[in-house]
Coordinates of C-alpha atoms in Angstrom, one line a residue:
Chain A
X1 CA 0.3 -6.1 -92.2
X2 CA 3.3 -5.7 -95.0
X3 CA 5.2 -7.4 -91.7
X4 CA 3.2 -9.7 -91.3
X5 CA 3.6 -10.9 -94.9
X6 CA 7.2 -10.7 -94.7
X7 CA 6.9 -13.7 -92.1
X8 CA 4.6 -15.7 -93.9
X9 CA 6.4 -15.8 -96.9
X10 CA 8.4 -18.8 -96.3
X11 CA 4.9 -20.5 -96.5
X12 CA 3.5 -18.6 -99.3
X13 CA 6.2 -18.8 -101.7
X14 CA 6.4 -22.7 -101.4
X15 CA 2.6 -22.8 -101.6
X16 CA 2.6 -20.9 -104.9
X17 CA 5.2 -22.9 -106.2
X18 CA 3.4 -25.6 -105.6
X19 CA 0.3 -24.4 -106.5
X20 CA 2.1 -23.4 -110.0
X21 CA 3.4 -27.0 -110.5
X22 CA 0.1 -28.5 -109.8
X23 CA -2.0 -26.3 -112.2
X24 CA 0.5 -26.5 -114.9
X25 CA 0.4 -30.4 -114.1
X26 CA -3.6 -30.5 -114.3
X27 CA -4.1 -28.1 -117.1
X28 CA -0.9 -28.5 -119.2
X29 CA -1.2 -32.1 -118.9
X30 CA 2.9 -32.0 -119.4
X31 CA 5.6 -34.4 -118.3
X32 CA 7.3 -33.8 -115.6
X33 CA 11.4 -34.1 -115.6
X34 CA 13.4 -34.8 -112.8
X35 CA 14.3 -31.1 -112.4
X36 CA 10.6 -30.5 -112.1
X37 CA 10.2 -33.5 -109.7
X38 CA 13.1 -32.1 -107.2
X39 CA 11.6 -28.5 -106.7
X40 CA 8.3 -29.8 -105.9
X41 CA 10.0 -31.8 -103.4
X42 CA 11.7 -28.8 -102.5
X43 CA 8.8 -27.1 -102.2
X44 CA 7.0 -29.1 -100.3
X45 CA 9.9 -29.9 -97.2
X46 CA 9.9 -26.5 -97.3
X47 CA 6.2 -25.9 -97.2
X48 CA 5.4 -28.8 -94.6
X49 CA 8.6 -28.1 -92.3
X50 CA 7.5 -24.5 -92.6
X51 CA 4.3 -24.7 -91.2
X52 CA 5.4 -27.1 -88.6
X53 CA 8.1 -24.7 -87.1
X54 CA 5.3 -22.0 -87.1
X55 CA 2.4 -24.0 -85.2
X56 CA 5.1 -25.0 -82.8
X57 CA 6.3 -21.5 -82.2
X58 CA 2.4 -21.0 -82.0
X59 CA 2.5 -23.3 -78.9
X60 CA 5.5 -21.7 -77.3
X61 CA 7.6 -24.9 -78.0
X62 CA 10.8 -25.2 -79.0
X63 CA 11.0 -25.7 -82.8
X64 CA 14.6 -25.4 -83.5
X65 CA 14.8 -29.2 -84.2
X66 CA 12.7 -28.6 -87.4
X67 CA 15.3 -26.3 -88.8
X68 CA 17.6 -29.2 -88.3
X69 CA 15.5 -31.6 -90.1
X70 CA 15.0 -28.9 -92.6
X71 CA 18.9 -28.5 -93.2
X72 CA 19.8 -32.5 -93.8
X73 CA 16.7 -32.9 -95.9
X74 CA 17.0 -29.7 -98.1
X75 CA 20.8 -30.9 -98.5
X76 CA 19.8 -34.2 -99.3
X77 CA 17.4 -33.1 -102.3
X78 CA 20.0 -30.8 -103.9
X79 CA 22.5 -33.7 -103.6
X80 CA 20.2 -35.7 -105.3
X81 CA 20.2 -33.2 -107.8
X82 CA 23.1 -32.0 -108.7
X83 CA 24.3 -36.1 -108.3
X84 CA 22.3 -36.5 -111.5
X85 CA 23.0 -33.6 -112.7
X86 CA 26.6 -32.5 -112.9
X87 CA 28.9 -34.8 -114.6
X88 CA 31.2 -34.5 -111.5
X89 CA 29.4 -37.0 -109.5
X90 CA 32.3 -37.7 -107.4
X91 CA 32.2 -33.8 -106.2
X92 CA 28.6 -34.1 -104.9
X93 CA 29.1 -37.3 -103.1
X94 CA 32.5 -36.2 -101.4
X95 CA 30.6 -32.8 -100.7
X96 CA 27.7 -34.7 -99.1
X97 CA 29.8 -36.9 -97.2
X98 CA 31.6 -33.7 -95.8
X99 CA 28.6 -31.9 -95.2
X100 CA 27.4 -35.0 -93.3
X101 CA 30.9 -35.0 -91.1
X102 CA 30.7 -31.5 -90.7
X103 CA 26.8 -31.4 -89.4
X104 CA 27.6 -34.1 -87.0
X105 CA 30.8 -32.3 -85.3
X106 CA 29.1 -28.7 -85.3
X107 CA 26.0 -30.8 -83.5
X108 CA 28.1 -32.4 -81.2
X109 CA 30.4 -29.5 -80.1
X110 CA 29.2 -26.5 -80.9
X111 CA 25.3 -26.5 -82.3
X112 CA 22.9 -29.3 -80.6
X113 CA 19.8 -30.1 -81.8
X114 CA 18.2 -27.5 -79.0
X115 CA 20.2 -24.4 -80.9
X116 CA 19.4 -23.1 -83.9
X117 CA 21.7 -24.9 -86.9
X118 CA 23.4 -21.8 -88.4
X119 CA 26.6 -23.1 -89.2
X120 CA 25.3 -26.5 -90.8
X121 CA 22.5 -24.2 -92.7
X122 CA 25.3 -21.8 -94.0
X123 CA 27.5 -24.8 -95.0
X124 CA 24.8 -27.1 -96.7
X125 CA 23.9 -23.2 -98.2
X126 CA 27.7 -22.7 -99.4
X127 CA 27.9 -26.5 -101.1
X128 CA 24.7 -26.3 -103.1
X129 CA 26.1 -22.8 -104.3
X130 CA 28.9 -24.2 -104.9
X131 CA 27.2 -27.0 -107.8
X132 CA 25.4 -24.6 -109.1
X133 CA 28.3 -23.1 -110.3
X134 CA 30.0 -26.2 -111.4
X135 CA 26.6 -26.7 -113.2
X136 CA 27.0 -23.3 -114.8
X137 CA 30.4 -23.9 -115.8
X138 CA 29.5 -27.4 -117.3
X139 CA 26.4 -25.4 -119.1
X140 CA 29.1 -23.0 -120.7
X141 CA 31.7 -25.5 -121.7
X142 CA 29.2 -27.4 -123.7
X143 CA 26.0 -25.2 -124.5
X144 CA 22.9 -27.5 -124.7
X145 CA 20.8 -25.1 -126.6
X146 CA 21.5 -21.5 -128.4
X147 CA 18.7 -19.6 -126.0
X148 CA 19.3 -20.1 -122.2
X149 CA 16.6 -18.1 -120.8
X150 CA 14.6 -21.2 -122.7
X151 CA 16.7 -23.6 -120.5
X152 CA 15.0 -25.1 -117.9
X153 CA 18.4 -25.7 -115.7
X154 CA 19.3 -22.3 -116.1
X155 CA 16.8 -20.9 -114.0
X156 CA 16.8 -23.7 -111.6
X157 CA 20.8 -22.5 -111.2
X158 CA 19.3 -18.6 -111.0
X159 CA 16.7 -19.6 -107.9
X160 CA 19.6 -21.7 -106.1
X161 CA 22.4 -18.8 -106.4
X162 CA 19.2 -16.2 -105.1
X163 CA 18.3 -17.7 -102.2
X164 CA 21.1 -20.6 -101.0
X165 CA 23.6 -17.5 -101.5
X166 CA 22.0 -15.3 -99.8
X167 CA 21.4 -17.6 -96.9
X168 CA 24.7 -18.7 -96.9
X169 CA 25.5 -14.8 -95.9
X170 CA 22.7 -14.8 -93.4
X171 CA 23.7 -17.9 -91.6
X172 CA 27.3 -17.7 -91.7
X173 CA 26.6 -14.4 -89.7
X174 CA 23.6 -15.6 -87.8
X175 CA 25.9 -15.4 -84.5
X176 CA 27.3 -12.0 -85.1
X177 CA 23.5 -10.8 -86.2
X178 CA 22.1 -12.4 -83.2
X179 CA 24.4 -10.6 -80.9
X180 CA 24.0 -6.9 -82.6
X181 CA 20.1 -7.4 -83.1
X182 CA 19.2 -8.8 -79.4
X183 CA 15.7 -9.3 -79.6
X184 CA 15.2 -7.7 -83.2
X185 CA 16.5 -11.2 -84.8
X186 CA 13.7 -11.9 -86.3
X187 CA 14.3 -9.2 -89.2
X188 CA 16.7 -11.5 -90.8
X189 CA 13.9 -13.9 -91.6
X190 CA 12.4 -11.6 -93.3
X191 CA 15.5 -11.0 -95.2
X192 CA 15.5 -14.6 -95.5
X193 CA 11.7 -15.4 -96.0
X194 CA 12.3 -12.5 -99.2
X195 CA 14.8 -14.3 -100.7
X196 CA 12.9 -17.6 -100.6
X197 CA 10.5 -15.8 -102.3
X198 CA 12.9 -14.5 -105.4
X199 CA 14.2 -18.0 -105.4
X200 CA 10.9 -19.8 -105.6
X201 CA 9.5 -16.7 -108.5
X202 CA 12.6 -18.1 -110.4
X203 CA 11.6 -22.0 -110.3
X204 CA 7.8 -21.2 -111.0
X205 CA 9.9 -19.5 -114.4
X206 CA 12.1 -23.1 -114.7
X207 CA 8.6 -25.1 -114.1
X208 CA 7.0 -23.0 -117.0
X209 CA 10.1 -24.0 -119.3
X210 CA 9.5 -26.4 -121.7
X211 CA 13.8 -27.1 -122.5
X212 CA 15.7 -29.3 -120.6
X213 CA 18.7 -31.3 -120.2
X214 CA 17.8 -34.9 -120.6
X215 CA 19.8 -36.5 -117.7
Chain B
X1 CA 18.1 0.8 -86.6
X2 CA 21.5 1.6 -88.2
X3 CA 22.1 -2.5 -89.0
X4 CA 18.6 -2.7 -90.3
X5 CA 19.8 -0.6 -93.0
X6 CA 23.1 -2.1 -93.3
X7 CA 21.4 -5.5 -93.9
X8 CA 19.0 -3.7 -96.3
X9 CA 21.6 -2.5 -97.8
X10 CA 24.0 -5.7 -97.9
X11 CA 20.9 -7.8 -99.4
X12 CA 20.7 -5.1 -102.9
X13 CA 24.1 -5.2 -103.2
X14 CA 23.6 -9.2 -103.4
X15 CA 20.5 -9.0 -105.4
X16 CA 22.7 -6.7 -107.7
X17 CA 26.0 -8.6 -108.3
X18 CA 23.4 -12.0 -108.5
X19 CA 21.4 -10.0 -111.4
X20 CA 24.8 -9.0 -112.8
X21 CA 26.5 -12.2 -112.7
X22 CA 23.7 -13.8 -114.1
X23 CA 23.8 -11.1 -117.0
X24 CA 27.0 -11.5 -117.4
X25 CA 26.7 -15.2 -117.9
X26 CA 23.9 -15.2 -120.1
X27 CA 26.1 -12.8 -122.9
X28 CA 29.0 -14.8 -122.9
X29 CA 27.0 -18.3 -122.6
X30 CA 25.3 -16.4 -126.0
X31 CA 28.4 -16.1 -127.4
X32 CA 30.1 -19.1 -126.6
X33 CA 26.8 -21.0 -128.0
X34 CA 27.2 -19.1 -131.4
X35 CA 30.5 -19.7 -132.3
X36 CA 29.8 -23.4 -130.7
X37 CA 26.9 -23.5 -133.4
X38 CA 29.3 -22.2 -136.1
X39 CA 31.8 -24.7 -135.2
X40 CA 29.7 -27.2 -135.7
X41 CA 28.6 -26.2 -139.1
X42 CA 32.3 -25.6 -140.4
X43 CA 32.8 -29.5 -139.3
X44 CA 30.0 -30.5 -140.6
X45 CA 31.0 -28.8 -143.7
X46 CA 34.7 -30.1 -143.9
X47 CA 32.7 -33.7 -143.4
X48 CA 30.5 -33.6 -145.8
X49 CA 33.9 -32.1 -148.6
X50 CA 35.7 -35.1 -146.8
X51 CA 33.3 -37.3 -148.0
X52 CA 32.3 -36.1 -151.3
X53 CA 35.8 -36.2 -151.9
X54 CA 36.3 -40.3 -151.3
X55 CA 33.1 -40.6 -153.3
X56 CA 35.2 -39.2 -156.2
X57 CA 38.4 -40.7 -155.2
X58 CA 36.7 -43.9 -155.3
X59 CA 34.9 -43.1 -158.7
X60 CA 37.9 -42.0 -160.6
X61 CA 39.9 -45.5 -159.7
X62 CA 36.5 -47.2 -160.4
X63 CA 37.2 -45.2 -163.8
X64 CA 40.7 -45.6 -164.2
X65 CA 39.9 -49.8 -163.7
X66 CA 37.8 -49.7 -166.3
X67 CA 39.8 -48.1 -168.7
X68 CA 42.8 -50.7 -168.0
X69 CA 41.0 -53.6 -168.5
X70 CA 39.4 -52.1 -171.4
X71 CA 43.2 -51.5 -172.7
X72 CA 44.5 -54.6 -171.6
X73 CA 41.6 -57.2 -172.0
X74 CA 39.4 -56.1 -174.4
X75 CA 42.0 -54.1 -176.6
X76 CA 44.6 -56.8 -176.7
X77 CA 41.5 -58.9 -178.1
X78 CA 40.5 -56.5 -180.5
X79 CA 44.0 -56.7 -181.5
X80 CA 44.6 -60.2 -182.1
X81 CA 41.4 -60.7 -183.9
X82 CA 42.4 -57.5 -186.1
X83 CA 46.1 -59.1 -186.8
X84 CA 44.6 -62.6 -187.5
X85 CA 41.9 -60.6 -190.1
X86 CA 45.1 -59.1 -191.2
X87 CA 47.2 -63.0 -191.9
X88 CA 44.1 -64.1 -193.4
X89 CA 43.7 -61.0 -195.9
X90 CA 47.4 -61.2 -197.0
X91 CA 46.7 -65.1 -197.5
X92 CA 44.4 -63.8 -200.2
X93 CA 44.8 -62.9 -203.6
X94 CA 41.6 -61.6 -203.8
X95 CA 40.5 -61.2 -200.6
X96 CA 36.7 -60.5 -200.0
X97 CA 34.9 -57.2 -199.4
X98 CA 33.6 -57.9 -196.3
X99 CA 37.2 -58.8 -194.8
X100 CA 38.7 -55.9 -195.9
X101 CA 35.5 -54.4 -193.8
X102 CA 35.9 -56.3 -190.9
X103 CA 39.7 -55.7 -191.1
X104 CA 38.9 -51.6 -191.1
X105 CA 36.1 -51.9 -188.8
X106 CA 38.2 -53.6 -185.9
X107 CA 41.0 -50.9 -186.5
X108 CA 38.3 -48.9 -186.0
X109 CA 37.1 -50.3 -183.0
X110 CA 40.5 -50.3 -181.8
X111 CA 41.2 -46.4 -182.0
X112 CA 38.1 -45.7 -180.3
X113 CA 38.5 -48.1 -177.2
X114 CA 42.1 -46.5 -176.8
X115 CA 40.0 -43.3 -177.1
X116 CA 37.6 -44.3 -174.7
X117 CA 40.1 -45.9 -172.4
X118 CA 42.5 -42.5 -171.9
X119 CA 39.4 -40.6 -171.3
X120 CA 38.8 -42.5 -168.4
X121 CA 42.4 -42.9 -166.8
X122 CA 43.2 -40.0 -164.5
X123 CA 46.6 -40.5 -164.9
X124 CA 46.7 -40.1 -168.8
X125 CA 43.8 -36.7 -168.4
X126 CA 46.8 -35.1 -165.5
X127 CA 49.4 -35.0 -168.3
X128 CA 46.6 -32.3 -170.2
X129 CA 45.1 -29.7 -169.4
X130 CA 41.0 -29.2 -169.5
X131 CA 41.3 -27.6 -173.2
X132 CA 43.3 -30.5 -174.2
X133 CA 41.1 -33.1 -173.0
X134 CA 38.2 -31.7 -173.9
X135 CA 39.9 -31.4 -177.5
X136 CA 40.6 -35.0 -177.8
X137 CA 36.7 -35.9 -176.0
X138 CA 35.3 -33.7 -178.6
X139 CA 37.6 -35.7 -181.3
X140 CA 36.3 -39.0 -180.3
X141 CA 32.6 -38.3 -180.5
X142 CA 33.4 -36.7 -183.4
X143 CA 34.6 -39.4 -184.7
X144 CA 31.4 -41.6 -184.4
X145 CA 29.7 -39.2 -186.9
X146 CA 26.5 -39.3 -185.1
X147 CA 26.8 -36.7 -183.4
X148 CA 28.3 -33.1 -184.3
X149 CA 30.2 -31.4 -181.3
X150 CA 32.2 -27.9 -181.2
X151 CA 34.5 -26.8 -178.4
X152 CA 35.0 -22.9 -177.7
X153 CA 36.8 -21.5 -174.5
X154 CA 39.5 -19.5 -173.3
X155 CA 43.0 -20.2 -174.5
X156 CA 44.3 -21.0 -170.9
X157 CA 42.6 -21.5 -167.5
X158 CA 44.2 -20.2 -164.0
X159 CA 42.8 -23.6 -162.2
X160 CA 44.8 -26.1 -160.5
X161 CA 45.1 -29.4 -162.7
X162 CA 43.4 -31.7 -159.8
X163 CA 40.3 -29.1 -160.5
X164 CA 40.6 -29.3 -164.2
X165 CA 39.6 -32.9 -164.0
X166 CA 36.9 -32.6 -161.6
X167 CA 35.5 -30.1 -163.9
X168 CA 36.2 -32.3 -167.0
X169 CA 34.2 -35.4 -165.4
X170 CA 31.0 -33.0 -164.9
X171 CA 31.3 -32.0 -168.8
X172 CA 32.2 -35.1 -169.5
X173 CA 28.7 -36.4 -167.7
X174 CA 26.6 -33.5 -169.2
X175 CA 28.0 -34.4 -173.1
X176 CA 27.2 -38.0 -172.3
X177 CA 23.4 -37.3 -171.1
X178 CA 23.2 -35.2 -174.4
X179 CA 24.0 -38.4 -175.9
X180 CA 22.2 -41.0 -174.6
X181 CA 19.0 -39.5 -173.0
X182 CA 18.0 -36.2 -175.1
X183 CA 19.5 -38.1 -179.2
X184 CA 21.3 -34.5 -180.4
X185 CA 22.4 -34.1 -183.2
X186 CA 24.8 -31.0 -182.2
X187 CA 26.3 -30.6 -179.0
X188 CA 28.4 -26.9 -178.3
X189 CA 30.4 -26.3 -175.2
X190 CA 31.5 -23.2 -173.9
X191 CA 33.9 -22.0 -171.3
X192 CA 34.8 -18.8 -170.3
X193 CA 37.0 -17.5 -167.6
X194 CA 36.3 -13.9 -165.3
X195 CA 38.4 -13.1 -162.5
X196 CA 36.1 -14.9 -160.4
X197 CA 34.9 -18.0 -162.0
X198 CA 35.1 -20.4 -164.5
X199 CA 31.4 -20.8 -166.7
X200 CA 31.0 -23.5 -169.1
X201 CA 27.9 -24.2 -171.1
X202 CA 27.6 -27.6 -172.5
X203 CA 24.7 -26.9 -174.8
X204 CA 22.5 -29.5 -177.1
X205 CA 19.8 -29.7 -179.3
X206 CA 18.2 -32.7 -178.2
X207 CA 14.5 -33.5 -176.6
X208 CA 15.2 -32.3 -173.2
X209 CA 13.5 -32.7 -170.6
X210 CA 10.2 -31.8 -169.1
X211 CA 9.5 -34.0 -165.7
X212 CA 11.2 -33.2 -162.6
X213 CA 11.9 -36.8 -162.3
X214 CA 14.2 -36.5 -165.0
X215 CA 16.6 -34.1 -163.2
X216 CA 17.2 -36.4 -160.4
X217 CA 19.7 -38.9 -162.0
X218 CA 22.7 -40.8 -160.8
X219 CA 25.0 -39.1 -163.4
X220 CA 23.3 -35.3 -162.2
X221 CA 23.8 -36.3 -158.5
X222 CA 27.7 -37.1 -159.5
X223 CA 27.6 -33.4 -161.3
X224 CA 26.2 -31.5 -158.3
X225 CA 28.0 -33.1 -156.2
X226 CA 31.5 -32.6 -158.0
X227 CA 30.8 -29.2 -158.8
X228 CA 30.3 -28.9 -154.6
X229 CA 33.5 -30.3 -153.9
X230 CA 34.8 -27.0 -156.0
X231 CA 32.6 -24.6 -154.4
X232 CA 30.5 -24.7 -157.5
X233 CA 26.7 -25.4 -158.7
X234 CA 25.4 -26.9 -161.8
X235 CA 22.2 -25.7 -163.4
X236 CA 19.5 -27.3 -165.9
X237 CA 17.6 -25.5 -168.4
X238 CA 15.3 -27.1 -171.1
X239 CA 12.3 -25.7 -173.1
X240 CA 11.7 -29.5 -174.9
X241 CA 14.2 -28.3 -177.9
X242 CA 17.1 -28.8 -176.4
X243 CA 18.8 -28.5 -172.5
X244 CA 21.4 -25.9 -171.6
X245 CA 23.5 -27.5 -168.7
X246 CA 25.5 -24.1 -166.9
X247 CA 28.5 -25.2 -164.8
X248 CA 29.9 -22.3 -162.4
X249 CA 32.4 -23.4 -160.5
X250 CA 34.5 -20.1 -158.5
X251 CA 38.5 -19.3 -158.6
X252 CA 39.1 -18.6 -154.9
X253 CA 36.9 -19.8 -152.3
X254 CA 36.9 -21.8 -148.8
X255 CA 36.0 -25.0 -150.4
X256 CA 38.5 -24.7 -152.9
X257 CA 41.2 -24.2 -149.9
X258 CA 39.2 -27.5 -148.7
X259 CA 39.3 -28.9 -151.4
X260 CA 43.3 -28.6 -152.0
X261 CA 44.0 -30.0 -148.5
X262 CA 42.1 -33.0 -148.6
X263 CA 43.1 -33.8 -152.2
X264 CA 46.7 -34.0 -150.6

């Protein structure tokens, strides 16, 4: 049962994330920023792609594509992101225009569209790590606001280093976890699937803030 | 089963350096937004001394302006018209009462628009000292007769000379109120000296004032605000017989530091 849960979290936490958004939305009759805006687009790539990749493994099909679409489009919304956000704009586009040259190598000599994406997954996971920090360090050179844990941004920057940092461990080792697990693989999506779950708890906590940076 | 754990494992260790990083970050992004908060104060602080400080500049050359073409235009006037009063009684044998008068009364006019004139000029108040224009203030309302006002302070003050005229142009402003809002009849001053600060009590015995409307002048905003550029505060107290105006203004403080810099 407790197993069982542990796979279906990477539809649950997305659902109650979204579910949060929309009831705030309904009964706080709030605004939404553009923060706000990008993890319910988050959430729901995450919950539609999700469920997707499930009902095809259902069906005994081959649903590794999904992951790909999952990676570009999950890389794309945290460009869009931090491209607003971070006043190093030319980082995020240079980053996305690597990420972009690096997804189409790895799928054309070492990861096709048939294998699962690790390497993309960990790199697209390593770059959006890699804004938040900037994002943190650009927080802490110029402090918007005396309380953080009021700041909407800051735990945006919290979910993104819990789960795109711990994926970027699980993906960058995918191959070498593959090998040693054999069949028992699928534990590290429950490692995986528990981590999306930390990170989406932290963006229900950004949602619920009512401070942000206007940008 | 062995790299179950080791994942198990590898994921807290995560979780913990995430929760400490994120701890970490949070005290020193408190910090950092403290002093940034501080910072901002102390600028805002050295603005606002900045610009009290022009407002003064501005107002003792708007003063010392005044008090030339008082002396120059005005006086030289008075002059002529008290030499030609002067030809015109010596023409005379008998010259009339009410030329002699008039002669008198312009000589009199005279003194008091040289009077009036000095008090004004910053340059001429820098070559005294507080007591010594307060002395020769004190002399030229005196003088008028309508008015009875005594001087009593300390027989030297440890405050620069830059300060002792900021300090004189608050008096200055509280005597003048005395004068032309509450009609005294006796005005005393008082100033006394402690290690820390300077106190001095400009005292009258006029109507006062009741209304808060009445503590919100031009001339009060121009005392609060000069006793702020020394790190001081003015205070009002009237009970309809009279007003007690009580100027502190400290020895050694941060604004005073300020206060020296930008009057460089």
């Amino acid at each position: 049962m407790i197993k069982e849960l542990f796979y279906k979290l990477d539809l649950i936490a997305p659902a109650l994330l979204l579910l949060f958004a929309s009831v705030k939305n309904i009964v706080g009759k709030r605004i939404y920023s553009f923060s706000d805006d990008i993890l319910v687009d988050f959430a729901t790539v995450q919950l539609l792609l999700n469920g997707i990749a499930a009902y095809i493994q259902v069906q005994d099909g081959n649903n590794l594509w999904v992951y790909h679409v999952n990676c570009i489009t999950t890389n794309l919304i945290f460009t869009l992101y931090f491209a607003r956000t971070l006043a190093q704009k030319r980082l995020v586009y240079a980053g996305f225009a690597v990420f972009v040259v690096a997804y189409i190598l790895l799928s054309l000599y070492a990861q096709a569209y048939k294998n699962f994406p690790s390497y993309p997954l960990a790199l697209g996971s390593g770059m959006i790590v890699i804004y938040a920090l900037f994002f943190l360090d650009e927080i802490m050179t110029f402090p918007p606001t005396t309380d953080i844990l009021s700041l909407k941004e800051f735990w945006i920057l919290a979910g993104i280093l819990a789960y795109f940092g711990s994926t970027f461990f699980i993906f960058i080792s995918y191959n070498y976890l593959s090998v040693i697990l054999g069949e028992r693989v699928s534990i590290l999506w429950q490692f995986h699937n528990s981590f999306l779950f930390i990170g989406c708890v932290l963006f229900i906590v950004a949602i619920n803030c009512r401070k942000w940076i206007l940008k | 089963m062995d790299t179950e754990i080791v994942l198990v494992a590898a994921s807290t260790v995560f979780i913990f350096f995430l929760l400490l990083f994120l701890f970490g970050f949070v005290l020193k992004y408190q910090r950092r937004a403290l002093s940034f908060v501080k910072e901002k104060e102390l600028i805002q602080s050295k603005f606002e001394q900045t610009l009290l400080q022009s407002q003064i500049e501005v107002q003792e050359a708007t003063f010392s302006l005044l008090g030339k073409e008082l002396h120059d235009n005005i006086g030289q006037l008075l002059s002529t018209a008290k030499m030609l009063l002067g030809i015109a009684e010596l023409n005379l044998v008998h010259p009339p009462d009410t030329l002699v008068t008039a002669n008198a009364t312009v000589g009199k006019a005279i003194n008091e628009l040289r009077a009036l004139s000095k008090s004004l000029n910053k340059e001429w108040l820098e070559k005294f000292d507080l007591i010594g224009n307060l002395t020769a203030e004190v002399a030229r309302i005196n003088a008028a007769a309508v008015v009875k006002t005594s001087l009593v302070c300390a027989d030297e003050l440890s405050m620069e000379a830059d300060k002792q005229i900021v300090l004189f142009r608050i008096i200055q402003e509280a005597m003048q109120n005395a004068l032309k809002h509450a009609a005294a009849g006796h005005i005393n001053i008082n100033i006394s000296q402690s290690n820390r600060e300077i106190i001095a009590i400009v005292q009258d015995d006029g109507t006062g004032f009741s209304s808060e409307g009445e503590t919100g002048g031009v001339g009060m905003i121009n005392m609060v605000n000069r006793a702020r550029q020394l790190g001081g505060k003015v205070e009002w107290q009237s009970n309809g017989e009279g007003s007690v105006v009580t100027i502190t203004i400290p020895l050694k403080t941060e604004l005073h530091e300020d206060f020296n810099r930008n009057s460089r």
